[in-house]
Amino acid sequence: MRKKLKRQFRIPGPVKPSLRVRRAINRYLSNPISHRGEEFGRLLWRTTEKLKTICQTNNDLFMFTSAGTGMMEAALLNCLMPGEKVICVSNGFFGDRYIAIAKTLGQQVVEINYEWGSPVNLEDIKLAIQAHQDTKALIIVHNETSIGGTNDIKSVGELLKGKNILFITDTNSSIGGIDVRVDEWGIDIALTTSQKALMNQTAMGILAVSGKVWWKRQQKNYSPRSYYFDLDNAKRSFATGHTMMTPSVPTVAGWDVAADMILEEGLENVFTRHQQAADIIRRLATDFPLVAPIEMASNTVTAFRWQGTEKSLADFLNKLDKKFNLKIAGGQGRFAGKIFRIGHLGDITSEDAHDIANRVKECYNTIK
Ligand code: PLP
């Protein structure tokens, strides 16, 4: 009998944090510190500085104890008043979620929709901006986790340069694994979470906020639409070394170390490692077609189309989990039962990627 395979937990986030990160979290669980004390202030400030380096920004950066969806809502809440116009570009599950959130907040939504998995056409964005001169913000997901595709936000940033429109982008499954240059690309709000390529445990989020956002808020006498997520509250508290509401202290501590790991390796090396892992995983496309075209294939998550029934996909994923000790994800929303996704983010190596690809192939061979 062959020996038990090492557990590979490879959904596209949350990731399993590495031992160093888990130890840091444990330390703060075993010896709690006050979130109102000086030690926490030092932890918060130094972790924030490291995260700013990873996000390639000198803008303000705030941590919130929240899931990614909270950050999605916070970005929209802090940039737009009800009735104001936002262009939402969507080619997947999370792009659609922005449309739903903006509508819930009473914002006027100009939708640019694509088939899930299809690339974004910059011409469409150009035309929408021309047709809607009163647009206040544009939102696009950078790495659409639901389709395994990366949108070209650098070009979107170029398109928006010099325009009176706030550029919001969701980097939930990219920052820390794929190059995102917040300042250079003119991103006004970049949002992300702890549990993906930033290698931490779940449920803290980040908003990186440009000077243009603050300026816009002053110009129009912005009145807060939320207490918990209000940026003025966040800024005031951060200056005193706190978060306004009780934070997940162990998660901040985990981030302190996870950020060290990324910076010690070097951003360029981290991006290359993710690309190499992605290249290996993508070779499975000989058996299963990619959901997103190769030109936009993501370096942190790959989505494949399943060729059989919903039931046979469920059986395949179950067998991978139980017999091959590999946990990957199915599809979301309208892609449920039709695709499967492999997360190759966090501390993934090429060796892991080969191992994952081999297990997927081997398992598939047992059932096809
Ligand atoms: N945006 C993207 C691109 C995501 O991948 C996710 C989660 O997978 C979210 C937003 C939502 O994050 P959460 O599930 O933490 O609310």
Coordinates of C-alpha atoms and ligand atoms in Angstrom, one line a residue:
M1 CA 0.0 0.0 0.0
R2 CA 1.3 3.4 -0.9
K3 CA 2.1 5.8 2.0
K4 CA -0.5 8.5 2.9
L5 CA -0.1 11.6 0.7
K6 CA 0.7 14.9 2.4
R7 CA -2.4 17.0 2.7
Q8 CA -2.7 19.7 0.0
F9 CA -5.3 22.3 0.8
R10 CA -5.5 24.2 -2.4
I11 CA -8.8 26.1 -2.7
P12 CA -8.3 29.7 -4.0
G13 CA -8.3 31.0 -0.5
P14 CA -8.4 30.7 2.4
V15 CA -5.0 29.3 2.4
K16 CA -3.4 27.3 5.2
P17 CA -1.0 29.8 6.7
S18 CA 2.6 28.5 7.0
L19 CA 4.0 27.3 10.3
R20 CA 5.8 30.7 11.0
V21 CA 2.5 32.5 10.7
R22 CA 0.6 30.0 12.7
R23 CA 3.2 30.3 15.5
A24 CA 2.8 34.1 15.5
I25 CA -0.9 33.8 15.8
N26 CA -0.6 31.2 18.5
R27 CA 1.7 33.4 20.5
Y28 CA -0.9 36.1 20.7
L29 CA -3.6 33.6 21.5
S30 CA -1.6 32.1 24.3
N31 CA -0.4 35.5 25.6
P32 CA -3.0 38.1 24.7
I33 CA -2.2 41.8 24.6
S34 CA -4.6 44.7 25.0
H35 CA -5.7 46.1 21.7
R36 CA -5.6 49.5 23.4
G37 CA -2.0 49.2 24.6
E38 CA 1.2 50.5 23.2
E39 CA 2.4 47.0 22.1
F40 CA -0.6 46.7 19.8
G41 CA 0.1 50.2 18.4
R42 CA 3.6 49.2 17.5
L43 CA 2.3 45.9 15.9
L44 CA -0.4 47.7 13.9
W45 CA 2.0 50.4 12.6
R46 CA 4.8 48.1 11.6
T47 CA 2.5 45.6 10.0
T48 CA 0.8 48.4 8.1
E49 CA 4.1 49.7 6.8
K50 CA 5.0 46.2 5.5
L51 CA 1.7 45.8 3.8
K52 CA 2.1 49.1 2.1
T53 CA 5.4 47.9 0.7
I54 CA 3.7 44.8 -0.6
C55 CA 0.9 46.8 -2.1
Q56 CA 3.5 49.2 -3.6
T57 CA 1.8 52.2 -2.2
N58 CA 2.5 55.3 -0.1
N59 CA -1.2 55.9 0.3
D60 CA -3.0 55.4 3.6
L61 CA -3.7 51.7 4.3
F62 CA -6.2 50.6 6.9
M63 CA -7.0 47.1 8.3
F64 CA -10.5 46.2 9.2
T65 CA -11.7 43.0 10.9
S66 CA -13.9 41.9 8.1
A67 CA -14.4 39.5 5.2
G68 CA -13.5 40.6 1.7
T69 CA -17.1 41.4 1.0
G70 CA -17.1 44.0 3.8
M71 CA -14.2 45.6 2.0
M72 CA -16.1 45.6 -1.2
E73 CA -19.0 47.4 0.5
A74 CA -16.6 49.7 2.3
A75 CA -14.9 50.9 -0.9
L76 CA -18.3 51.8 -2.5
L77 CA -19.7 53.3 0.7
N78 CA -16.7 55.6 1.2
C79 CA -16.5 56.9 -2.4
L80 CA -20.1 57.4 -3.5
M81 CA -23.3 58.8 -2.1
P82 CA -26.6 57.2 -2.9
G83 CA -27.7 58.2 -6.4
E84 CA -24.2 58.8 -7.7
K85 CA -23.0 56.9 -10.7
V86 CA -20.5 54.0 -10.7
I87 CA -19.3 52.0 -13.7
C88 CA -19.1 48.3 -12.7
V89 CA -17.1 46.0 -15.0
S90 CA -17.9 42.3 -14.6
N91 CA -16.7 39.1 -16.1
G92 CA -17.4 36.8 -13.2
F93 CA -19.0 36.1 -9.9
F94 CA -17.3 38.8 -7.9
G95 CA -17.8 41.5 -10.6
D96 CA -21.5 40.7 -10.3
R97 CA -21.3 41.0 -6.6
Y98 CA -20.1 44.7 -7.0
I99 CA -23.2 45.4 -9.1
A100 CA -25.4 43.9 -6.4
I101 CA -23.7 45.9 -3.6
A102 CA -23.8 49.2 -5.5
K103 CA -27.5 48.7 -6.2
T104 CA -28.1 47.8 -2.5
L105 CA -26.4 51.1 -1.5
G106 CA -28.7 53.0 -3.9
Q107 CA -26.0 54.0 -6.3
Q108 CA -26.6 54.3 -10.0
V109 CA -24.9 51.5 -11.7
V110 CA -23.6 51.4 -15.3
E111 CA -23.0 47.8 -16.0
I112 CA -20.4 46.5 -18.4
N113 CA -21.1 42.8 -18.4
Y114 CA -19.2 40.0 -20.2
E115 CA -19.8 36.3 -20.3
W116 CA -18.0 34.9 -17.2
G117 CA -14.5 34.1 -18.3
S118 CA -14.4 36.4 -21.2
P119 CA -11.8 39.2 -21.4
V120 CA -12.7 42.8 -20.7
N121 CA -12.6 45.1 -23.8
L122 CA -11.1 48.5 -22.9
E123 CA -13.1 50.1 -25.8
D124 CA -16.3 49.4 -23.9
I125 CA -15.0 51.2 -20.8
K126 CA -13.9 54.1 -22.9
L127 CA -17.4 54.4 -24.5
A128 CA -19.1 54.1 -21.1
I129 CA -17.0 56.9 -19.7
Q130 CA -17.9 59.1 -22.7
A131 CA -21.5 58.3 -22.5
H132 CA -21.7 58.9 -18.7
Q133 CA -19.7 62.0 -18.0
D134 CA -21.2 62.2 -14.5
T135 CA -19.5 58.9 -13.4
K136 CA -17.9 59.2 -10.0
A137 CA -16.1 55.9 -9.8
L138 CA -15.3 52.8 -11.7
I139 CA -14.9 49.4 -10.2
I140 CA -13.2 46.3 -11.6
V141 CA -12.0 43.1 -10.1
H142 CA -8.3 42.6 -10.7
N143 CA -8.1 38.8 -10.3
E144 CA -11.5 37.3 -10.8
T145 CA -11.2 34.2 -8.6
S146 CA -14.4 32.7 -9.9
I147 CA -12.9 32.3 -13.5
G148 CA -9.2 32.1 -12.8
G149 CA -8.6 35.2 -14.9
T150 CA -6.6 38.4 -14.4
N151 CA -8.0 41.7 -15.8
D152 CA -5.7 44.3 -17.2
I153 CA -6.2 47.0 -14.5
K154 CA -2.9 48.7 -15.5
S155 CA -4.5 49.7 -18.8
V156 CA -7.8 50.7 -17.0
G157 CA -5.7 53.0 -14.8
E158 CA -4.1 54.6 -17.9
L159 CA -7.6 55.2 -19.3
L160 CA -8.7 56.9 -16.1
K161 CA -5.6 59.1 -15.7
G162 CA -6.5 62.8 -15.4
K163 CA -10.3 62.0 -15.2
N164 CA -12.5 62.9 -12.3
I165 CA -13.3 59.3 -11.6
L166 CA -12.2 57.2 -8.7
F167 CA -10.6 54.0 -9.6
I168 CA -11.5 51.1 -7.3
T169 CA -10.1 47.6 -7.8
D170 CA -10.5 44.3 -6.0
T171 CA -7.2 42.6 -5.5
N172 CA -8.5 40.0 -3.1
S173 CA -6.7 37.1 -4.8
S174 CA -3.8 39.0 -6.4
I175 CA -1.9 41.2 -4.0
G176 CA 0.9 39.1 -2.6
G177 CA 1.0 36.8 -5.6
I178 CA 0.6 38.9 -8.7
D179 CA 2.2 42.3 -9.3
V180 CA -0.1 45.1 -8.3
R181 CA 1.3 48.6 -8.4
V182 CA -1.2 50.6 -6.5
D183 CA 0.4 54.1 -6.9
E184 CA 2.0 53.7 -10.3
W185 CA -1.3 52.4 -11.8
G186 CA -3.3 55.2 -10.2
I187 CA -5.5 53.0 -8.0
D188 CA -7.6 55.1 -5.6
I189 CA -8.9 52.2 -3.5
A190 CA -7.3 48.8 -3.6
L191 CA -8.9 46.3 -1.4
T192 CA -7.9 42.8 -0.3
T193 CA -8.1 40.2 2.4
S194 CA -5.8 38.4 4.7
Q195 CA -6.6 34.8 3.7
K196 CA -5.3 34.5 0.1
A197 CA -1.9 35.4 -1.4
L198 CA -1.2 37.5 1.8
M199 CA -0.8 34.1 3.5
N200 CA -2.7 34.9 6.7
Q201 CA -5.7 33.4 8.5
T202 CA -9.2 34.5 7.6
A203 CA -11.2 37.6 8.0
M204 CA -9.2 40.8 8.0
G205 CA -9.3 43.2 5.1
I206 CA -7.3 46.1 3.8
L207 CA -8.3 49.3 2.1
A208 CA -5.4 51.3 0.5
V209 CA -6.8 54.8 0.0
S210 CA -5.4 57.5 -2.3
G211 CA -5.2 61.3 -1.6
K212 CA -7.8 61.7 -4.4
V213 CA -10.4 59.8 -2.3
W214 CA -9.8 62.2 0.7
W215 CA -9.9 65.2 -1.5
K216 CA -13.2 64.1 -3.2
R217 CA -14.8 63.5 0.2
Q218 CA -13.9 67.0 1.3
Q219 CA -15.1 68.6 -2.0
K220 CA -18.6 67.2 -1.7
N221 CA -19.0 67.3 2.0
Y222 CA -19.3 63.6 2.1
S223 CA -21.5 62.4 5.0
P224 CA -20.7 59.0 6.4
R225 CA -22.8 56.1 5.0
S226 CA -21.4 53.7 7.6
Y227 CA -20.1 53.8 11.1
Y228 CA -18.0 50.6 11.1
F229 CA -16.3 51.2 7.8
D230 CA -16.0 55.0 7.8
L231 CA -12.6 56.1 6.6
D232 CA -12.4 59.2 8.8
N233 CA -13.0 57.0 11.9
A234 CA -10.3 54.5 10.6
K235 CA -7.8 57.3 10.0
R236 CA -8.4 59.0 13.4
S237 CA -8.0 55.7 15.3
F238 CA -4.9 54.6 13.3
A239 CA -3.1 57.8 14.2
T240 CA -3.4 56.8 17.9
G241 CA -2.2 53.2 17.3
H242 CA -5.6 51.5 17.4
T243 CA -8.4 50.4 15.3
M244 CA -11.7 52.0 16.3
M245 CA -13.4 48.6 16.9
T246 CA -11.9 45.6 18.6
P247 CA -9.6 44.0 16.0
S248 CA -8.6 40.4 15.6
V249 CA -5.2 40.9 17.3
P250 CA -3.8 37.4 16.4
T251 CA -4.6 38.1 12.7
V252 CA -2.7 41.3 12.8
A253 CA 0.2 39.4 14.4
G254 CA -0.1 36.7 11.7
W255 CA 0.1 39.4 9.0
D256 CA 3.2 40.9 10.7
V257 CA 5.0 37.6 10.0
A258 CA 3.4 36.7 6.7
A259 CA 4.5 40.1 5.4
D260 CA 8.0 39.5 6.6
M261 CA 8.0 36.2 4.7
I262 CA 6.9 37.9 1.5
L263 CA 9.4 40.8 1.9
E264 CA 12.3 38.5 2.8
E265 CA 11.7 36.4 -0.3
G266 CA 11.4 39.6 -2.4
L267 CA 8.3 40.7 -4.3
E268 CA 9.8 39.8 -7.7
N269 CA 10.7 36.3 -6.5
V270 CA 7.3 35.8 -5.1
F271 CA 5.6 36.8 -8.3
T272 CA 7.9 34.5 -10.3
R273 CA 7.2 31.6 -7.9
H274 CA 3.5 32.0 -8.4
Q275 CA 3.9 32.2 -12.2
Q276 CA 6.0 29.0 -12.2
A277 CA 3.4 27.2 -10.2
A278 CA 0.6 28.4 -12.4
D279 CA 2.4 27.3 -15.5
I280 CA 2.7 23.8 -14.1
I281 CA -1.0 23.7 -13.1
R282 CA -2.2 25.0 -16.4
R283 CA -0.7 22.0 -18.2
L284 CA -3.8 20.2 -17.0
A285 CA -5.6 22.1 -19.8
T286 CA -4.7 19.1 -22.1
D287 CA -7.4 17.3 -20.2
F288 CA -9.8 20.1 -19.1
P289 CA -10.2 23.3 -21.0
L290 CA -9.4 26.6 -19.2
V291 CA -12.3 28.8 -18.3
A292 CA -10.5 32.0 -19.0
P293 CA -8.4 32.3 -22.1
I294 CA -4.7 31.7 -21.6
E295 CA -3.9 35.4 -22.3
M296 CA -5.6 36.4 -19.1
A297 CA -4.9 33.2 -17.1
S298 CA -4.3 34.0 -13.5
N299 CA -1.1 33.1 -11.6
T300 CA -2.9 32.5 -8.3
V301 CA -5.9 30.4 -9.4
T302 CA -6.8 28.3 -12.4
A303 CA -10.3 27.3 -13.3
F304 CA -11.0 24.3 -15.6
R305 CA -14.2 23.3 -17.4
W306 CA -15.5 19.9 -16.4
Q307 CA -16.6 17.8 -19.3
G308 CA -19.1 15.5 -17.4
T309 CA -22.2 15.9 -15.3
E310 CA -22.6 17.9 -12.1
K311 CA -22.7 14.6 -10.2
S312 CA -19.5 13.2 -11.8
L313 CA -17.7 16.5 -10.9
A314 CA -18.9 16.2 -7.3
D315 CA -17.6 12.6 -7.2
F316 CA -14.3 13.7 -8.7
L317 CA -13.8 16.5 -6.1
N318 CA -14.8 14.1 -3.3
K319 CA -12.4 11.4 -4.4
L320 CA -9.6 13.9 -4.7
D321 CA -10.3 15.0 -1.2
K322 CA -10.8 11.6 0.4
K323 CA -8.4 9.4 -1.6
F324 CA -5.8 11.8 -2.9
N325 CA -5.8 14.1 0.1
L326 CA -6.1 17.2 -2.1
K327 CA -8.7 19.8 -1.5
I328 CA -9.6 22.0 -4.4
A329 CA -12.8 24.0 -5.2
G330 CA -15.8 23.8 -7.4
G331 CA -17.4 26.7 -9.2
Q332 CA -19.5 29.5 -7.9
G333 CA -22.9 30.8 -8.9
R334 CA -23.8 29.8 -12.4
F335 CA -20.5 27.9 -12.6
A336 CA -21.4 25.5 -9.8
G337 CA -21.2 21.9 -11.0
K338 CA -19.5 23.0 -14.2
I339 CA -16.0 24.0 -13.4
F340 CA -13.3 23.3 -10.8
R341 CA -10.7 25.6 -9.5
I342 CA -7.2 25.1 -8.1
G343 CA -5.6 27.7 -5.8
H344 CA -1.9 28.1 -6.3
L345 CA -1.2 31.0 -4.0
G346 CA 0.5 31.6 -0.7
D347 CA 3.5 29.5 0.1
I348 CA 3.1 27.2 -3.0
T349 CA 6.2 25.8 -4.7
S350 CA 6.8 24.3 -8.1
E351 CA 7.2 20.9 -6.3
D352 CA 3.7 21.4 -4.8
A353 CA 2.3 22.3 -8.2
H354 CA 3.7 19.2 -9.8
D355 CA 2.3 17.1 -7.0
I356 CA -1.1 18.7 -7.3
A357 CA -1.2 18.3 -11.1
N358 CA -0.2 14.6 -10.8
R359 CA -2.9 13.9 -8.2
V360 CA -5.5 15.5 -10.4
K361 CA -4.4 13.5 -13.4
E362 CA -4.2 10.3 -11.5
C363 CA -7.6 10.7 -9.9
Y364 CA -9.1 11.6 -13.3
N365 CA -7.6 8.5 -14.8
T366 CA -9.4 6.3 -12.2
I367 CA -12.8 7.6 -13.2
K368 CA -12.8 8.5 -16.9
Ligands
PLP1 N1 -13.5 39.4 -4.3 C1 -12.8 38.4 -4.7 C2 -12.0 38.5 -6.0 C3 -12.7 37.2 -4.1 O1 -12.1 36.1 -4.6 C4 -13.5 37.0 -2.9 C5 -13.5 35.7 -2.1 O2 -13.1 34.7 -2.6 C6 -14.2 38.1 -2.4 C7 -14.2 39.3 -3.1 C8 -15.0 38.0 -1.2 O3 -14.3 37.7 -0.1 P1 -15.0 37.1 1.3 O4 -15.4 35.7 0.9 O5 -13.9 37.1 2.3 O6 -16.1 38.0 1.6

